[in-house]
mmCIF file of C-alpha atoms in Angstrom:
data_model
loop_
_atom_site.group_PDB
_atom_site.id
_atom_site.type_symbol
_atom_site.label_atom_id
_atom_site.label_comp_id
_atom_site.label_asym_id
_atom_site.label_seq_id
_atom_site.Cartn_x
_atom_site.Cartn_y
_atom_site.Cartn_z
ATOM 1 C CA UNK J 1 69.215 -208.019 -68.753
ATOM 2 C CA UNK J 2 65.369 -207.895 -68.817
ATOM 3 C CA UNK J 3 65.797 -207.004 -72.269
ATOM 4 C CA UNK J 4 68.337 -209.468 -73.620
ATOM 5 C CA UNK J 5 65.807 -212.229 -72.130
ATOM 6 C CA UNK J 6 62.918 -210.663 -74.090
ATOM 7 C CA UNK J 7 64.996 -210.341 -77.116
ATOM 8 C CA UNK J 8 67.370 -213.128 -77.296
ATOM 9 C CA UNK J 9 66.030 -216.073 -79.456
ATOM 10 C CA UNK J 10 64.910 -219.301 -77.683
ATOM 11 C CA UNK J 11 67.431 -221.682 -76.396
ATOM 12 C CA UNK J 12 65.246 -224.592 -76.779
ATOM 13 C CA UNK J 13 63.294 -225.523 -79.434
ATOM 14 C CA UNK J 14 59.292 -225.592 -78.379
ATOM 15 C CA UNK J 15 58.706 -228.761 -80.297
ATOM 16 C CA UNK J 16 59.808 -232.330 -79.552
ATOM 17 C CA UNK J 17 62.769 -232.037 -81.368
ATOM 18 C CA UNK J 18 63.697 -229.125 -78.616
ATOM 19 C CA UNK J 19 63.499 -232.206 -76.547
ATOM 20 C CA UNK J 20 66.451 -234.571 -78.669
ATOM 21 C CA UNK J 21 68.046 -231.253 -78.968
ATOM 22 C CA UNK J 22 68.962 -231.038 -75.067
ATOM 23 C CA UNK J 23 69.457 -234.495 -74.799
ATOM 24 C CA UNK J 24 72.217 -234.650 -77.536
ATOM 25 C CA UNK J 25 73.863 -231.941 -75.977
ATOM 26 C CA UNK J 26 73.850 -233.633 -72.535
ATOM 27 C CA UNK J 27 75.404 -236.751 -74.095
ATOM 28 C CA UNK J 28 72.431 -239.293 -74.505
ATOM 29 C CA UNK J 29 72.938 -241.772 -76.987
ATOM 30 C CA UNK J 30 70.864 -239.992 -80.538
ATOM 31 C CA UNK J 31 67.922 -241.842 -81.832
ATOM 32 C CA UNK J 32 68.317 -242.672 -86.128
ATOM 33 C CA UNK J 33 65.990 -239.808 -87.160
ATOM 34 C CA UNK J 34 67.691 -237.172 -84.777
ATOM 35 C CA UNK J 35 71.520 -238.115 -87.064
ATOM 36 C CA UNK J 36 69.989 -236.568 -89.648
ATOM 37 C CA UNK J 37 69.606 -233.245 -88.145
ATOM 38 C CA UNK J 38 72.381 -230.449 -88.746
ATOM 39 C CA UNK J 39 75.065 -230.559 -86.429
ATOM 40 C CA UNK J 40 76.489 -226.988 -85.567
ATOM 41 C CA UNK J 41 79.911 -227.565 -87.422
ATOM 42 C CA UNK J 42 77.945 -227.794 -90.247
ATOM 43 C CA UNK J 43 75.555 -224.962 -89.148
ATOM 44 C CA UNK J 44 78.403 -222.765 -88.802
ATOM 45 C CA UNK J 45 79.799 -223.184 -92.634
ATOM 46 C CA UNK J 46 76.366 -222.856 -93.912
ATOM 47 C CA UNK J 47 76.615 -219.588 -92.129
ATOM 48 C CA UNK J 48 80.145 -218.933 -93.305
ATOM 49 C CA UNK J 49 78.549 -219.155 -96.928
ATOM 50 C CA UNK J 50 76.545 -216.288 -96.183
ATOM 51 C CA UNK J 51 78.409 -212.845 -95.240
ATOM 52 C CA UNK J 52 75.736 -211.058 -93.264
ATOM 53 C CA UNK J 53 75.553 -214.300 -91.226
ATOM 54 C CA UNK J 54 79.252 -214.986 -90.732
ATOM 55 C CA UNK J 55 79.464 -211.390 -89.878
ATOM 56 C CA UNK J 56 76.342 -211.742 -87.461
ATOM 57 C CA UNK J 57 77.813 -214.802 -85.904
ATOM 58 C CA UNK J 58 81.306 -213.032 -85.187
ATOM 59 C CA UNK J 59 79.839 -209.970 -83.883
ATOM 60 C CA UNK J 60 77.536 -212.028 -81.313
ATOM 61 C CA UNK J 61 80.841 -214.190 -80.221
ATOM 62 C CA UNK J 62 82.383 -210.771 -79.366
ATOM 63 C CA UNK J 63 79.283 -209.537 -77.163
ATOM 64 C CA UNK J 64 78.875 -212.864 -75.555
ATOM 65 C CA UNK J 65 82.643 -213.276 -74.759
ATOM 66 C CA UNK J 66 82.064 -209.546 -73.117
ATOM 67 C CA UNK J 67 79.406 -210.602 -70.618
ATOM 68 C CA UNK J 68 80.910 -210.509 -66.893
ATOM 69 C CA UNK J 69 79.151 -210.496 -63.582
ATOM 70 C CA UNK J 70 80.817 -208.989 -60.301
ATOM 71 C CA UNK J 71 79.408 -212.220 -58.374
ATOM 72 C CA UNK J 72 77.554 -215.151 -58.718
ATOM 73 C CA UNK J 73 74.087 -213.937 -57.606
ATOM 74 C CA UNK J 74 74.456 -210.869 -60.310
ATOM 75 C CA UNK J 75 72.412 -210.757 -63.763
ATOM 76 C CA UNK J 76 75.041 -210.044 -66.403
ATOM 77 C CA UNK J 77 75.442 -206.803 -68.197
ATOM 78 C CA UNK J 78 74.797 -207.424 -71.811
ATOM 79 C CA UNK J 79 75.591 -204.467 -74.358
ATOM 80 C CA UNK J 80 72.596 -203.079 -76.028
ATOM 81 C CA UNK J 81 74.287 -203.497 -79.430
ATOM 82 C CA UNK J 82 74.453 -207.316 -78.533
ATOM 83 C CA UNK J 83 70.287 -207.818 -77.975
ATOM 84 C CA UNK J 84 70.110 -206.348 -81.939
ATOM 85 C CA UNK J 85 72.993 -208.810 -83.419
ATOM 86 C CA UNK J 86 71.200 -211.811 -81.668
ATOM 87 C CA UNK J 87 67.945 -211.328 -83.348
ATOM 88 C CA UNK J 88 69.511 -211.481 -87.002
ATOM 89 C CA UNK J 89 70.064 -215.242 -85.740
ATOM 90 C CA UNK J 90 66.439 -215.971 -84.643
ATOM 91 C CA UNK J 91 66.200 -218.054 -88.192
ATOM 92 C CA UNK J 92 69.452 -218.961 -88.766
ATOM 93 C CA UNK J 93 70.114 -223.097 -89.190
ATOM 94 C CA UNK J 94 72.873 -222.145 -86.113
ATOM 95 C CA UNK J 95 69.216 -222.165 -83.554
ATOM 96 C CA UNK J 96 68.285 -225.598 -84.223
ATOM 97 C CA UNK J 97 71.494 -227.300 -84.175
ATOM 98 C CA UNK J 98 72.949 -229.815 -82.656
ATOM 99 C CA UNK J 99 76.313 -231.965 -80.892
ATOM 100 C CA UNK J 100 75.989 -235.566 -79.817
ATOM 101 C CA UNK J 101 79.094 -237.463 -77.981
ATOM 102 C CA UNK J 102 80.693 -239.621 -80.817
ATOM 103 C CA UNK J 103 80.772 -237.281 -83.194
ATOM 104 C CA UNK J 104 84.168 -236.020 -84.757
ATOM 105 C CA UNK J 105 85.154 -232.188 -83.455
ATOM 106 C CA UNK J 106 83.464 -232.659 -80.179
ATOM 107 C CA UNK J 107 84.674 -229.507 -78.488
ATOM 108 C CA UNK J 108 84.135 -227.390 -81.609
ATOM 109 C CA UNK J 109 80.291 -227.908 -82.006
ATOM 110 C CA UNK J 110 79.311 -227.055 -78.552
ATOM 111 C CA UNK J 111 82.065 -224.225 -78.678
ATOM 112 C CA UNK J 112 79.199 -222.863 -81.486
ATOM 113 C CA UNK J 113 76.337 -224.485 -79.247
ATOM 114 C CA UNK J 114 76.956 -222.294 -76.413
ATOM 115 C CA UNK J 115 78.363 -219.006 -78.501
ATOM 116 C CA UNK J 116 74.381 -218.984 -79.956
ATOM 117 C CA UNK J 117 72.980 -220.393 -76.592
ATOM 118 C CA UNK J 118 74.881 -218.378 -74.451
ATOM 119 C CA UNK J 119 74.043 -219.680 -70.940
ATOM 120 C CA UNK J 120 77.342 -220.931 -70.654
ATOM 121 C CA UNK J 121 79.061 -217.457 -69.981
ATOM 122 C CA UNK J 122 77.407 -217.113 -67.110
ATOM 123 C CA UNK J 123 80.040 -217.592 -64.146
ATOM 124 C CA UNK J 124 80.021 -220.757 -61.961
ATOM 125 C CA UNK J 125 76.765 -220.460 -60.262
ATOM 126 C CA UNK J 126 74.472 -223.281 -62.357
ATOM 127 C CA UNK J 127 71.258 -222.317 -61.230
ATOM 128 C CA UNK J 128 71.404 -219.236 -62.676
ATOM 129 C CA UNK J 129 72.513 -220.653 -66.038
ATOM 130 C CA UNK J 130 69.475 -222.856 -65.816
ATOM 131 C CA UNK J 131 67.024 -219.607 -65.216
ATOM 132 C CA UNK J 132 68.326 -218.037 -68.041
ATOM 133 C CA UNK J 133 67.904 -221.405 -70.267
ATOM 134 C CA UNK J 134 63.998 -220.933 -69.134
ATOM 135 C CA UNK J 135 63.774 -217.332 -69.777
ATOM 136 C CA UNK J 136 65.082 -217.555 -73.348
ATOM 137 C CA UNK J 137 62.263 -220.697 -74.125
ATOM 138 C CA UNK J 138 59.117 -218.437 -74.290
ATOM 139 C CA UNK J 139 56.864 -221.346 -72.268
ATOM 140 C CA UNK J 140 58.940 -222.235 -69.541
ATOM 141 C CA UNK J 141 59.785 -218.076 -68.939
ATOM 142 C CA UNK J 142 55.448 -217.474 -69.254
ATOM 143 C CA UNK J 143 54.947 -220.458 -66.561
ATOM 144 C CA UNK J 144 57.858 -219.530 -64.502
ATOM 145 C CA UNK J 145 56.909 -215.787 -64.303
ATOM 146 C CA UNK J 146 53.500 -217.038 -63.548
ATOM 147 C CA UNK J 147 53.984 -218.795 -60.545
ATOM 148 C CA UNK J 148 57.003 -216.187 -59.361
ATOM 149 C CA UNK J 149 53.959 -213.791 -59.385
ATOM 150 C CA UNK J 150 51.396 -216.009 -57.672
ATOM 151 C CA UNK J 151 54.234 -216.674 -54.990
ATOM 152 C CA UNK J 152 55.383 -213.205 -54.286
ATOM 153 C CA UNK J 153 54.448 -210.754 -52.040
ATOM 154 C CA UNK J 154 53.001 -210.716 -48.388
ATOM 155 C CA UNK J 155 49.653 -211.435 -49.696
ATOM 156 C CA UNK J 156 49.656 -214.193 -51.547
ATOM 157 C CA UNK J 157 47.440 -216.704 -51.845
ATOM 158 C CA UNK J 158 48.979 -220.189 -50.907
ATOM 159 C CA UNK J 159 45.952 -222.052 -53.304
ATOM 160 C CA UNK J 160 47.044 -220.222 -56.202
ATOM 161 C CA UNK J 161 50.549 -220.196 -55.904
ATOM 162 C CA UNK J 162 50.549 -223.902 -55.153
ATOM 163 C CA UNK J 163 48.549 -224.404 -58.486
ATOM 164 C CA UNK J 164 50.550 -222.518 -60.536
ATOM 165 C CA UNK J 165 53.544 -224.235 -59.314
ATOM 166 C CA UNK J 166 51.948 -227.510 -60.629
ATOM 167 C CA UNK J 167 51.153 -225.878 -63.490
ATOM 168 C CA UNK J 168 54.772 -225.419 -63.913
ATOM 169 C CA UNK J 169 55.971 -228.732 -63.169
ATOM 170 C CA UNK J 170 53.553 -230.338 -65.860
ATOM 171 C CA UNK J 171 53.736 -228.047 -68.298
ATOM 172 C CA UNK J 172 57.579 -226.827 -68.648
ATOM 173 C CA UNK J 173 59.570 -229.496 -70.244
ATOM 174 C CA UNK J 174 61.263 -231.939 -68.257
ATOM 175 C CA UNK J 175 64.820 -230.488 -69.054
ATOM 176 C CA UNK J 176 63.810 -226.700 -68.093
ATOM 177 C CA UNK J 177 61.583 -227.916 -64.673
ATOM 178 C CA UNK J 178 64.525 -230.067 -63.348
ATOM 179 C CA UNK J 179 67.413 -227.839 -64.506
ATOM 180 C CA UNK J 180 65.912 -225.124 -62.138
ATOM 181 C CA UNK J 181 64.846 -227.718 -59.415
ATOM 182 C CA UNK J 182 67.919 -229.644 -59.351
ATOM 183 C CA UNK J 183 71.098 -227.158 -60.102
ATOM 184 C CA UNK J 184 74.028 -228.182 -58.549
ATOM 185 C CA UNK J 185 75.809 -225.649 -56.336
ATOM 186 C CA UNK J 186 79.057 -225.812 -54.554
ATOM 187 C CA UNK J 187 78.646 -225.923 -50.468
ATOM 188 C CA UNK J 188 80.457 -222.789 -50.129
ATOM 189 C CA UNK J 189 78.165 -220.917 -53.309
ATOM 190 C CA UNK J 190 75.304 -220.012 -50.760
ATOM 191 C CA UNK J 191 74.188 -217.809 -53.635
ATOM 192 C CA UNK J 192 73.367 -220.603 -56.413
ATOM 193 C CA UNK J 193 72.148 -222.578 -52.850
ATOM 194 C CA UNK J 194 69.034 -219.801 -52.222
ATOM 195 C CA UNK J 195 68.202 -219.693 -56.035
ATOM 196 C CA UNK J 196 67.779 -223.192 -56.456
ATOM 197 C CA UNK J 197 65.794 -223.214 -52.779
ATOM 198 C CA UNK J 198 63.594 -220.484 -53.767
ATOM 199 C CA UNK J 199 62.731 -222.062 -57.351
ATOM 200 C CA UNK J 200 59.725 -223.735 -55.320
ATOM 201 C CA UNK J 201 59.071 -219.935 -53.086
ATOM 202 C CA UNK J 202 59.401 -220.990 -49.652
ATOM 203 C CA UNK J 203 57.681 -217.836 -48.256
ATOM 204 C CA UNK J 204 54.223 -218.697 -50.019
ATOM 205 C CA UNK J 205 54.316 -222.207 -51.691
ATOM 206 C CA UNK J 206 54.966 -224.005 -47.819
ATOM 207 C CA UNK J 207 52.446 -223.662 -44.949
ATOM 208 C CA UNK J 208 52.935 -221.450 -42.095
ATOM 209 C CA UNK J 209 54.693 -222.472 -39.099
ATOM 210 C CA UNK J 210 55.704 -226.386 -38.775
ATOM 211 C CA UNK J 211 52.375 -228.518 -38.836
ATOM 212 C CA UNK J 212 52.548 -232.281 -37.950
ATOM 213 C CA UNK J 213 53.713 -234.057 -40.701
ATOM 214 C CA UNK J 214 50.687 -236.548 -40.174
ATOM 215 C CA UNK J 215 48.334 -233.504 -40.697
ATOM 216 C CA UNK J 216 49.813 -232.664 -44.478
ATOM 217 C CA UNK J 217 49.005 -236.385 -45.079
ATOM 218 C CA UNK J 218 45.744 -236.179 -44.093
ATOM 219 C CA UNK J 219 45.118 -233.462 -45.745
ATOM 220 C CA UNK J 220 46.893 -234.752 -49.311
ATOM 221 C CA UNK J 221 44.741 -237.829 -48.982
ATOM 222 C CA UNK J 222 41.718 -235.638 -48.798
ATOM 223 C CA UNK J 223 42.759 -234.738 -52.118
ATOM 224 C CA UNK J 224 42.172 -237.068 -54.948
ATOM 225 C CA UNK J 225 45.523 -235.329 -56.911
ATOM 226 C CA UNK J 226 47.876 -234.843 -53.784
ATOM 227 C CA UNK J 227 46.618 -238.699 -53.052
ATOM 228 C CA UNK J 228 47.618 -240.278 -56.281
ATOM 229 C CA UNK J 229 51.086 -238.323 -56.454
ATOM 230 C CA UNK J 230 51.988 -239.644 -53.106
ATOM 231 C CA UNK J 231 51.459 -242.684 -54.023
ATOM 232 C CA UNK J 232 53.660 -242.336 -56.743
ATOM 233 C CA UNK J 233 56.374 -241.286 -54.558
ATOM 234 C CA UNK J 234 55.735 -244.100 -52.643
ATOM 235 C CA UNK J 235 55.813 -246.388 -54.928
ATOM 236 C CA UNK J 236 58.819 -245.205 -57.329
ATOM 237 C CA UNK J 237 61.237 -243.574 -54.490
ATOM 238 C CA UNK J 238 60.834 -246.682 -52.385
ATOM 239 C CA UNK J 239 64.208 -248.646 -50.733
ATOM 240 C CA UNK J 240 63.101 -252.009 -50.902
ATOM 241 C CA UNK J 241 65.598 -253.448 -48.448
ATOM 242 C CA UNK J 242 68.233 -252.304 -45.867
ATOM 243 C CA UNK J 243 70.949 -252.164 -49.320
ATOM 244 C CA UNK J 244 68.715 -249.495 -50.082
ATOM 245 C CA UNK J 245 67.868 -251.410 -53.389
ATOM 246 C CA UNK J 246 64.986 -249.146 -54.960
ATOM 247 C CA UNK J 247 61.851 -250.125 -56.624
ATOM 248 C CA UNK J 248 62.275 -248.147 -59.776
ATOM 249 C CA UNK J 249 64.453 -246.002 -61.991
ATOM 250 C CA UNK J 250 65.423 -243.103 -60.448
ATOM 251 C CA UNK J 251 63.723 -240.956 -63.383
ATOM 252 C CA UNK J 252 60.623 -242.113 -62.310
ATOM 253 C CA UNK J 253 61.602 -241.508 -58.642
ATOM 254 C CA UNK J 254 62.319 -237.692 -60.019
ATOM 255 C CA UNK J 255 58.912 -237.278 -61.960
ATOM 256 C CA UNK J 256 56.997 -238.889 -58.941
ATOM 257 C CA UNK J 257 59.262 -236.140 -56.670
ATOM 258 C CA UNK J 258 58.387 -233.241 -58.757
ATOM 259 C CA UNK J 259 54.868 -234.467 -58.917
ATOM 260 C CA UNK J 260 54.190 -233.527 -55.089
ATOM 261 C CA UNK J 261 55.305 -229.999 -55.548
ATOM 262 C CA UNK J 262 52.117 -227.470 -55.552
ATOM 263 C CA UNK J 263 50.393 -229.644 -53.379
ATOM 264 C CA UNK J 264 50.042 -229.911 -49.784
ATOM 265 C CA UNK J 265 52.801 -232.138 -49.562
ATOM 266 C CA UNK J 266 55.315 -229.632 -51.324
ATOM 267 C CA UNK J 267 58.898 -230.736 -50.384
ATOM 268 C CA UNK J 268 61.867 -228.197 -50.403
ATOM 269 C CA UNK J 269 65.810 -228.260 -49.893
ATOM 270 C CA UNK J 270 65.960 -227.311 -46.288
ATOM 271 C CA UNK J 271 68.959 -225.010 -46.955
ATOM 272 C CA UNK J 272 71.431 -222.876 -49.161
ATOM 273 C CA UNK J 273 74.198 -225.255 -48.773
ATOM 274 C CA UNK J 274 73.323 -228.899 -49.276
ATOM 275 C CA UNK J 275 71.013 -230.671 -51.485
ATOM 276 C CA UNK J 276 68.946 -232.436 -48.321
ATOM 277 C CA UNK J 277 64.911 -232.165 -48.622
ATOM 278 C CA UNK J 278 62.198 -232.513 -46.764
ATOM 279 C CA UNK J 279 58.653 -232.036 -45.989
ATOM 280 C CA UNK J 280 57.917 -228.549 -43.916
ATOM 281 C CA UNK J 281 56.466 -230.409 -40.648
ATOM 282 C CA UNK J 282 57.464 -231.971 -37.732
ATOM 283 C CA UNK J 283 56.298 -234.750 -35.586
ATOM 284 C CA UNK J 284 56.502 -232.996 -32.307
ATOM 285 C CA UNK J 285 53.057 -234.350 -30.256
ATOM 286 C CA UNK J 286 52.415 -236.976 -32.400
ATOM 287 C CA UNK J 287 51.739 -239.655 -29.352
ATOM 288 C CA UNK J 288 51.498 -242.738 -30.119
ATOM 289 C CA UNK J 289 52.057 -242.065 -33.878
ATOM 290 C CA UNK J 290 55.630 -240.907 -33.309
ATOM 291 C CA UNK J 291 57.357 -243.796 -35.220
ATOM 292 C CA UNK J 292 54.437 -243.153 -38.196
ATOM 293 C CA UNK J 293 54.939 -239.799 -38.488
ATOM 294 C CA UNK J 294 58.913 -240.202 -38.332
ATOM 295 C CA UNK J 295 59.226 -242.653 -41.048
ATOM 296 C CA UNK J 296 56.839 -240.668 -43.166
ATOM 297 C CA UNK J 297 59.130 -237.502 -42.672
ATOM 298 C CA UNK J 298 62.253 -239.731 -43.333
ATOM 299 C CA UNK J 299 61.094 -240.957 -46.604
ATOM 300 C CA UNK J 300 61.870 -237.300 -47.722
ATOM 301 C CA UNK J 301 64.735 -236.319 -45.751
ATOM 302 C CA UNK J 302 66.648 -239.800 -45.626
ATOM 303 C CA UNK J 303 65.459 -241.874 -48.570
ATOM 304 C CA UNK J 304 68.519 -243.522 -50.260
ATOM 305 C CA UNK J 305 66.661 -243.527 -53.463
ATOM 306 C CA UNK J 306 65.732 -240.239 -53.733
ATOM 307 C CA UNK J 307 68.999 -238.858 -52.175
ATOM 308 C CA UNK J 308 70.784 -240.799 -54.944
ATOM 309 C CA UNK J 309 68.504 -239.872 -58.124
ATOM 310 C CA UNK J 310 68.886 -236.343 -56.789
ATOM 311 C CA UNK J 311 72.850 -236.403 -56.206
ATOM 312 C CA UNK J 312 72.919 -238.077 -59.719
ATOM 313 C CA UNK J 313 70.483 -235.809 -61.723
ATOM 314 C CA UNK J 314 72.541 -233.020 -60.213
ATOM 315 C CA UNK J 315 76.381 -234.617 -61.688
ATOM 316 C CA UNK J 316 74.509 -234.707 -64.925
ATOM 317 C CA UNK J 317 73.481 -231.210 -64.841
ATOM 318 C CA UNK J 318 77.252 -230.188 -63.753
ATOM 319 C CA UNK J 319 78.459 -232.546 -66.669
ATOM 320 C CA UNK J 320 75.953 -230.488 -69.347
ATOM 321 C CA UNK J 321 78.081 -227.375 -68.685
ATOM 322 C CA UNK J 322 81.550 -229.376 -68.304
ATOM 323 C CA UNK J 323 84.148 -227.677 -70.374
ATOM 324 C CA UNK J 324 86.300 -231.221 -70.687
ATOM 325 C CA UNK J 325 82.456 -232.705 -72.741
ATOM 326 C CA UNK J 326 84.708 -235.746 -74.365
ATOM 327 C CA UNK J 327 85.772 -237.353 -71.032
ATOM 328 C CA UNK J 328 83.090 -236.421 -68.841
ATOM 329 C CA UNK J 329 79.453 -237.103 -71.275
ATOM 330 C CA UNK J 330 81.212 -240.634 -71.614
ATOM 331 C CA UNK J 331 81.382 -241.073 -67.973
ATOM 332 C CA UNK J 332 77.512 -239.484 -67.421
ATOM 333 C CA UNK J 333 76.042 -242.136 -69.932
ATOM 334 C CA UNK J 334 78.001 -244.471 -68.179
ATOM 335 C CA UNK J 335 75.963 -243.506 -65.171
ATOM 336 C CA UNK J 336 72.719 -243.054 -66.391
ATOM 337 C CA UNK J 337 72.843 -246.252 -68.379
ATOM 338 C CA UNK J 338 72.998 -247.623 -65.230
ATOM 339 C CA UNK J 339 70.475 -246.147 -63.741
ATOM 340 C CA UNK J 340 67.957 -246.455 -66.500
ATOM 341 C CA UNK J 341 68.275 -250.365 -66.162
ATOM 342 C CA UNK J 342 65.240 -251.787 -65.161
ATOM 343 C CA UNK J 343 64.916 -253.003 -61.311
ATOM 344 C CA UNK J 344 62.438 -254.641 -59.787
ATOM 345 C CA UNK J 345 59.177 -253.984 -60.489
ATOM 346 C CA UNK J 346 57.241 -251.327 -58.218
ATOM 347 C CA UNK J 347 54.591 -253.307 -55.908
ATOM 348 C CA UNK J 348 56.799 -256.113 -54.499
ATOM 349 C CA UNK J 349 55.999 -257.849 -51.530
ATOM 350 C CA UNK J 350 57.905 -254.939 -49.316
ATOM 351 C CA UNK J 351 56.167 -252.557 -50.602
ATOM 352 C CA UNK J 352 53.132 -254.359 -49.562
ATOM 353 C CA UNK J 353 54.323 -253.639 -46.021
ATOM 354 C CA UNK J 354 54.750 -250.123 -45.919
ATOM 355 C CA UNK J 355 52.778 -248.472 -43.410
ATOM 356 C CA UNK J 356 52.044 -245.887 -45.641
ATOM 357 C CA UNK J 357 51.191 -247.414 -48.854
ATOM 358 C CA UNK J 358 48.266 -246.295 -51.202
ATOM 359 C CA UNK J 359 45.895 -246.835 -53.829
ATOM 360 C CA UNK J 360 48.061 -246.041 -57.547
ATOM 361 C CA UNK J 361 45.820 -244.124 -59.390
ATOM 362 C CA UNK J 362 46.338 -244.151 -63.235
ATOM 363 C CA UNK J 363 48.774 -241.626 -63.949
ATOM 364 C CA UNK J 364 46.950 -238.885 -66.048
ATOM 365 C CA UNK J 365 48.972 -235.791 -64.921
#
């Protein structure tokens, strides 16, 4: 396997086109420049025209319909032969193309999609689909490897695994970062449950023990970085009434999310079979701060807003891989239409109120 992800050509584009190219897949609406990119039907007769292509192109079908695991938390065994056929692709039109939802012969361009992008015959377990998806993009494998190597081992150093996780989060694209952080997994598929927990390396990347979760504060508003980023969370993950109406867009609620991981405020699923998160504290001997500390710990673990971005970011990512694309991309845009609409804006009088509310810094990260 460690082979096939060295070998195999990216996934993603590294450009910003890489960027409408994941997006048309996932069913967002394509903007008038990105129509007048190739589509993969058309991808596929261009390499029809050309025999050592077509041949190429039926020979890597075969190897990728042969990949099997014996269970979900398995790599897959990929035939040598197959790592060879997939270069002769690397510059083939077939890389760079694309599906959006109204076009004709839906089912038939990603069916090509995903035979040169093969992520999708990976079993059921979507977090691991997602890892490979990084490791065939050459940046986000480099930055994920990076901080897997800060974060491993008994002696790591919690400063520099906490940096390059940031590093990770602000320099993979958004599409790679969240696809790892926010997988869906069934309840029972404890599997998929610890490899999307131990994206953010819960041995090294949290503190030790359970500190008061009125010390990590203190010690993120010590920092002028961990500072500004909780205020960001603050301000774009915020309920603004008991409906649990929310300041913001819940895109900005997942960028200001991902912002707090690698610092000392690092949230985490808190198991391998639910999607809950929270802070790694507890307000045991707070005192008199009991109901401070408490609401600060429940704006991770019961905050309506982010709950719901999360719960919905995760459909979308279990819609990307949907085999039935037609029914259920219509349905997702549906959704995230929605959600995009703007609310609100950000520093209403409520949020005024909040007991833990900040200074927003510009946001330069």
């Amino acid at each position: 396997m460690a082979s096939l992800q060295r070998q195999l050509p990216q996934c993603l584009a590294k450009n910003s086109s890489s960027k409408r190219s994941w997006q048309q897949t996932a069913g967002d609406p394509l903007p008038t420049e990105g129509r007048l990119m190739i589509n993969c039907i058309q991808a596929r007769r261009k390499c029809q025209a050309d025999p050592t292509c077509n041949a190429t192109y039926h020979h890597l079908n075969s190897c990728i319909s042969s990949i099997n695991t014996a269970s979900p938390t398995e790599e897959p065994f990929v035939p040598v032969d197959c790592v060879e056929v997939a270069q002769h692709l690397r510059n083939s039109s077939l890389m760079s193309c694309t599906c959006h939802r109204r076009m004709k012969n839906q089912a038939a361009c990603l069916d090509i999609y995903w035979t040169v992008h093969p992520a999708r015959s990976i079993d059921s377990d979507l977090c691991l689909k997602f890892a490979m998806l990084c490791t065939l993009n050459d940046k986000c494998d480099r930055l994920r490897k990076a901080y897997g190597e800060a974060c491993s081992g008994s002696r790591c150093q919690r400063h520099t695994c906490l940096g390059q996780l940031r590093s990770f989060f602000e320099k993979a694209s958004e599409a790679h970062a969240q696809g790892l952080l926010l997988c869906p997994c069934a309840p029972t598929d404890q599997g998929c449950g610890q490899r999307r927990r131990n994206t953010i390396a819960p041995n090294c990347a949290l503190p030790s023990g359970a500190p008061n979760c009125l010390e990590l504060r203190r010690l993120c508003l010590s920092d002028p970085l961990c500072r500004s980023r909780l205020a960001d969370f603050q301000t774009h993950c915020h309920p603004m009434d008991i409906l649990g109406t929310c300041a913001t867009e819940q895109s900005r609620c997942l960028r200001a999310y991902t912002g707090l991981i690698g610092t000392s405020m690092t949230p985490n699923f808190v198991s391998n079979v639910n999607a809950t998160v929270a802070l790694s504290c507890t307000c045991r001997g707070s005192g008199n701060l009991q109901e401070e500390c408490e609401r600060l710990e429940e704006s991770f673990s019961h905050n309506p807003c982010l709950m719901e971005a999360i719960a919905a970011k995760m459909r979308f990512h279990s819609q990307l891989f949907s085999q039935d694309w037609a029914d259920s991309t219509f349905s997702v845009m549906q959704r995230q239409n929605k959600n995009l609409a703007m609310r609100p804006q950000p520093w209403a009088p409520s949020l005024l109120s909040c007991p833990l509310t900040l200074i927003l810094l510009p946001s330069l990260w």
